[in-house]
Protein backbone atom coordinates (compact mmCIF):
# COMPACT_ATOMS: atom_id res chain seq x y z
CA ALA A 1 -22.76 0.71 21.50
CA ALA A 2 -19.86 -1.87 19.35
CA TRP A 3 -17.45 -0.10 16.64
CA PRO A 4 -17.90 -1.70 13.14
CA VAL A 5 -15.22 -4.18 12.50
CA SER A 6 -12.49 -3.54 9.88
CA PRO A 7 -12.81 -5.52 6.51
CA THR A 8 -9.86 -8.07 6.26
CA ARG A 9 -8.04 -8.85 3.31
CA ASP A 10 -9.91 -12.36 3.63
CA ASP A 11 -13.32 -10.29 3.41
CA ALA A 12 -12.27 -8.81 -0.03
CA ASP A 13 -13.95 -10.70 -3.34
CA ARG A 14 -10.58 -9.60 -4.90
CA LEU A 15 -7.07 -7.54 -4.58
CA VAL A 16 -5.27 -5.39 -6.19
CA ILE A 17 -1.59 -5.39 -5.99
CA PRO A 18 0.94 -3.12 -7.90
CA PRO A 19 3.30 -5.64 -9.74
CA ARG A 20 6.67 -5.83 -8.11
CA ARG A 21 10.21 -8.47 -8.61
CA GLU A 22 9.64 -11.30 -6.59
CA GLN A 23 5.98 -10.50 -5.41
CA ARG A 24 5.20 -14.55 -5.44
CA ARG A 25 7.99 -15.04 -3.42
CA GLN A 26 7.30 -11.78 -1.00
CA PHE A 27 3.69 -13.06 -1.00
CA LEU A 28 4.49 -16.65 0.42
CA ASP A 29 7.05 -15.50 2.76
CA LEU A 30 5.56 -12.33 4.54
CA LEU A 31 1.97 -13.64 4.19
CA ASP A 32 1.73 -17.46 3.39
CA VAL A 33 -0.60 -16.24 0.75
CA ASP A 34 0.12 -17.92 -3.07
CA ILE A 35 -1.06 -15.18 -5.53
CA LEU A 36 -0.60 -16.80 -8.54
CA GLY A 37 -2.72 -20.19 -7.09
CA SER A 38 -5.37 -18.24 -6.50
CA ASP A 39 -7.86 -15.57 -8.87
CA ARG A 40 -8.91 -13.60 -5.80
CA PHE A 41 -5.30 -11.67 -7.10
CA VAL A 42 -5.31 -8.76 -9.37
CA SER A 43 -1.92 -7.10 -10.45
CA ILE A 44 -2.42 -3.93 -12.23
CA ALA A 45 0.90 -2.83 -14.63
CA GLU A 46 1.97 1.01 -13.96
CA GLY A 47 3.23 2.91 -16.78
CA VAL A 48 2.08 3.33 -20.23
CA ASP A 49 2.25 0.15 -22.05
CA PHE A 50 4.46 -0.15 -24.96
CA ALA A 51 2.13 -2.76 -27.31
CA GLU A 52 0.16 0.49 -27.11
CA LEU A 53 2.46 3.21 -27.65
CA LYS A 54 3.56 1.02 -31.24
CA THR A 55 -0.30 1.25 -31.83
CA ALA A 56 -0.79 4.94 -31.17
CA ALA A 57 2.05 5.80 -32.89
CA ASP A 58 0.74 4.11 -36.35
CA LEU A 59 -2.65 6.16 -35.85
CA VAL A 60 -0.86 9.29 -34.96
CA THR A 61 1.29 9.38 -37.82
CA GLU A 62 -0.11 6.96 -40.37
CA PRO A 63 -3.86 7.26 -40.51
CA THR A 64 -5.52 5.25 -43.68
CA HIS A 65 -8.78 7.86 -43.23
CA ALA A 66 -9.15 11.50 -41.78
CA SER A 67 -11.61 9.93 -39.94
CA GLU A 68 -9.42 7.74 -37.94
CA THR A 69 -7.48 10.68 -36.58
CA PRO A 70 -8.44 10.00 -32.52
CA SER A 71 -10.29 12.77 -30.96
CA VAL A 72 -8.19 13.10 -28.27
CA ILE A 73 -5.45 14.03 -31.25
CA LEU A 74 -8.21 16.40 -33.05
CA GLU A 75 -8.62 18.31 -29.69
CA LEU A 76 -5.10 18.46 -29.32
CA ARG A 77 -4.77 19.92 -32.87
CA ASP A 78 -7.44 22.79 -31.51
CA ALA A 79 -5.88 23.93 -28.54
CA VAL A 80 -2.64 24.21 -30.20
CA SER A 81 -4.11 26.09 -33.41
CA ALA A 82 -5.81 28.85 -30.52
CA LEU A 83 -2.16 29.49 -29.40
CA PRO A 84 -0.96 32.88 -30.19
CA GLU A 85 1.50 32.86 -33.77
CA SER A 86 4.22 33.13 -32.26
CA ARG A 87 3.77 29.18 -30.52
CA LYS A 88 2.29 27.43 -33.56
CA GLY A 89 4.99 24.96 -35.40
CA LEU A 90 6.90 24.50 -31.63
CA PRO A 91 7.47 20.81 -30.29
CA LEU A 92 5.09 20.02 -27.09
CA LEU A 93 6.59 18.95 -23.57
CA LEU A 94 4.21 16.65 -22.26
CA SER A 95 2.91 15.67 -18.42
CA ALA A 96 0.22 13.31 -17.75
CA GLY A 97 -0.52 12.57 -14.16
CA ARG A 98 -2.84 13.85 -11.19
CA LEU A 99 -3.40 17.03 -10.24
CA SER A 100 -2.62 16.84 -7.07
CA THR A 101 0.13 19.19 -4.83
CA VAL A 102 2.10 15.33 -4.16
CA LYS A 103 2.88 15.11 -8.19
CA GLY A 104 3.31 18.84 -8.92
CA MET A 105 1.85 19.30 -11.84
CA ASP A 106 1.55 23.30 -10.59
CA ARG A 107 5.74 22.81 -10.26
CA VAL A 108 6.24 21.67 -14.30
CA VAL A 109 4.74 24.60 -14.73
CA ALA A 110 6.18 26.96 -12.90
CA ALA A 111 9.74 25.55 -14.33
CA TRP A 112 7.97 25.73 -17.94
CA ALA A 113 7.23 29.14 -17.35
CA GLY A 114 10.06 30.50 -15.63
CA ASP A 115 13.21 29.11 -18.16
CA ASP A 116 12.96 31.00 -21.04
CA HIS A 117 15.08 28.97 -22.76
CA ILE A 118 12.74 25.59 -22.37
CA HIS A 119 9.33 28.24 -22.98
CA ASP A 120 10.74 29.35 -25.70
CA ARG A 121 11.00 26.26 -27.73
CA PHE A 122 8.12 24.55 -26.20
CA ASN A 123 4.90 24.24 -25.79
CA LEU A 124 3.39 22.57 -22.29
CA VAL A 125 0.58 20.31 -22.10
CA ILE A 126 -0.57 18.69 -19.08
CA VAL A 127 -3.40 15.90 -19.26
CA GLY A 128 -4.59 14.92 -15.40
CA GLY A 129 -7.32 16.45 -13.58
CA ASP A 130 -11.17 17.08 -13.53
CA LEU A 131 -10.85 20.54 -15.69
CA ALA A 132 -14.74 20.24 -15.47
CA ASN A 133 -15.21 19.67 -11.82
CA PRO A 134 -12.05 19.68 -9.82
CA SER A 135 -11.90 18.42 -6.47
CA GLU A 136 -10.62 21.29 -4.03
CA GLU A 137 -7.22 20.02 -4.10
CA GLU A 138 -7.04 19.86 -7.90
CA ARG A 139 -9.10 23.90 -7.48
CA ALA A 140 -5.54 24.38 -5.66
CA VAL A 141 -3.03 23.29 -8.56
CA LEU A 142 -5.48 24.87 -11.42
CA SER A 143 -4.88 28.42 -9.46
CA SER A 144 -0.83 28.14 -9.26
CA ILE A 145 -1.24 26.76 -12.71
CA GLU A 146 -3.08 29.65 -13.78
CA ASP A 147 -0.95 31.94 -12.08
CA ALA A 148 2.15 30.82 -14.66
CA ARG A 149 -0.37 31.17 -17.98
CA GLU A 150 -0.89 34.31 -17.06
CA GLU A 151 2.50 35.28 -17.95
CA LYS A 152 3.10 32.90 -20.65
CA ASP A 153 1.63 31.44 -23.94
CA GLY A 154 1.71 28.25 -24.84
CA LEU A 155 0.44 26.00 -21.76
CA ILE A 156 -2.67 23.93 -22.85
CA LEU A 157 -4.57 21.68 -20.07
CA LEU A 158 -6.36 18.42 -21.36
CA GLY A 159 -8.18 17.20 -18.64
CA SER A 160 -7.85 13.73 -17.48
CA ARG A 161 -7.55 11.14 -20.21
CA SER A 162 -7.37 7.12 -20.52
CA HIS A 163 -4.04 5.66 -21.08
CA ARG A 164 -4.56 5.65 -24.55
CA ASP A 165 -5.26 8.68 -24.96
CA VAL A 166 -2.06 9.39 -22.87
CA ALA A 167 0.04 7.07 -25.43
CA LEU A 168 -1.59 9.09 -28.35
CA LEU A 169 -0.47 12.15 -26.91
CA MET A 170 3.14 10.83 -26.25
CA ALA A 171 3.23 9.77 -30.11
CA ALA A 172 1.69 13.25 -31.18
CA ALA A 173 4.41 14.55 -29.28
CA SER A 174 7.44 12.57 -30.92
CA ALA A 175 6.32 12.72 -34.08
CA GLY A 176 4.18 16.10 -33.85
CA ALA A 177 0.37 16.31 -34.53
CA GLY A 178 -0.58 18.64 -37.60
CA PRO A 179 0.79 21.50 -38.79
CA HIS A 180 0.93 23.94 -36.14
CA THR A 181 2.45 21.36 -33.69
CA GLY A 182 6.62 20.25 -35.19
CA PRO A 183 8.03 16.66 -33.56
CA LYS A 184 11.04 15.77 -31.21
CA GLY A 185 8.48 16.61 -28.12
CA ILE A 186 9.36 15.28 -24.56
């Protein structure tokens, strides 16, 4: 029996490549491919777009109508208002990423819970993962997170969000989000 042939770059209609400095020259030198001369190559920037952060900050700090408050901010406000009174008014520590053992969100939670100076000054918001239907790896990370949560109040899990929602949450951490979230979060 013949083994199926593995697809190659030439078989793909489009290829997504991470952005890099001097990327065009590297592709030309190493692969003899001009990524700018072809619509087959798409580069998607990583991280948060600063223009999106500015727009998010405006939406969080200066909504023109209460109905314009983004739903993720309303969810955040509800989660903070459900915390014990002693946790209300604290700024937020925000960490966004996959709930993967490699990303270490459980270690972020353990560090926050294990340092009274940080724990007493901030509520922690973890953004990432499928909380409703977690994968096996996410369940393992969530189990570690729950161990810390049982010991300390002030942890909020918001699950996976869009880049726009993460930008809004970053703006809320910086400026504060409603009467129960202090400004100058991280």
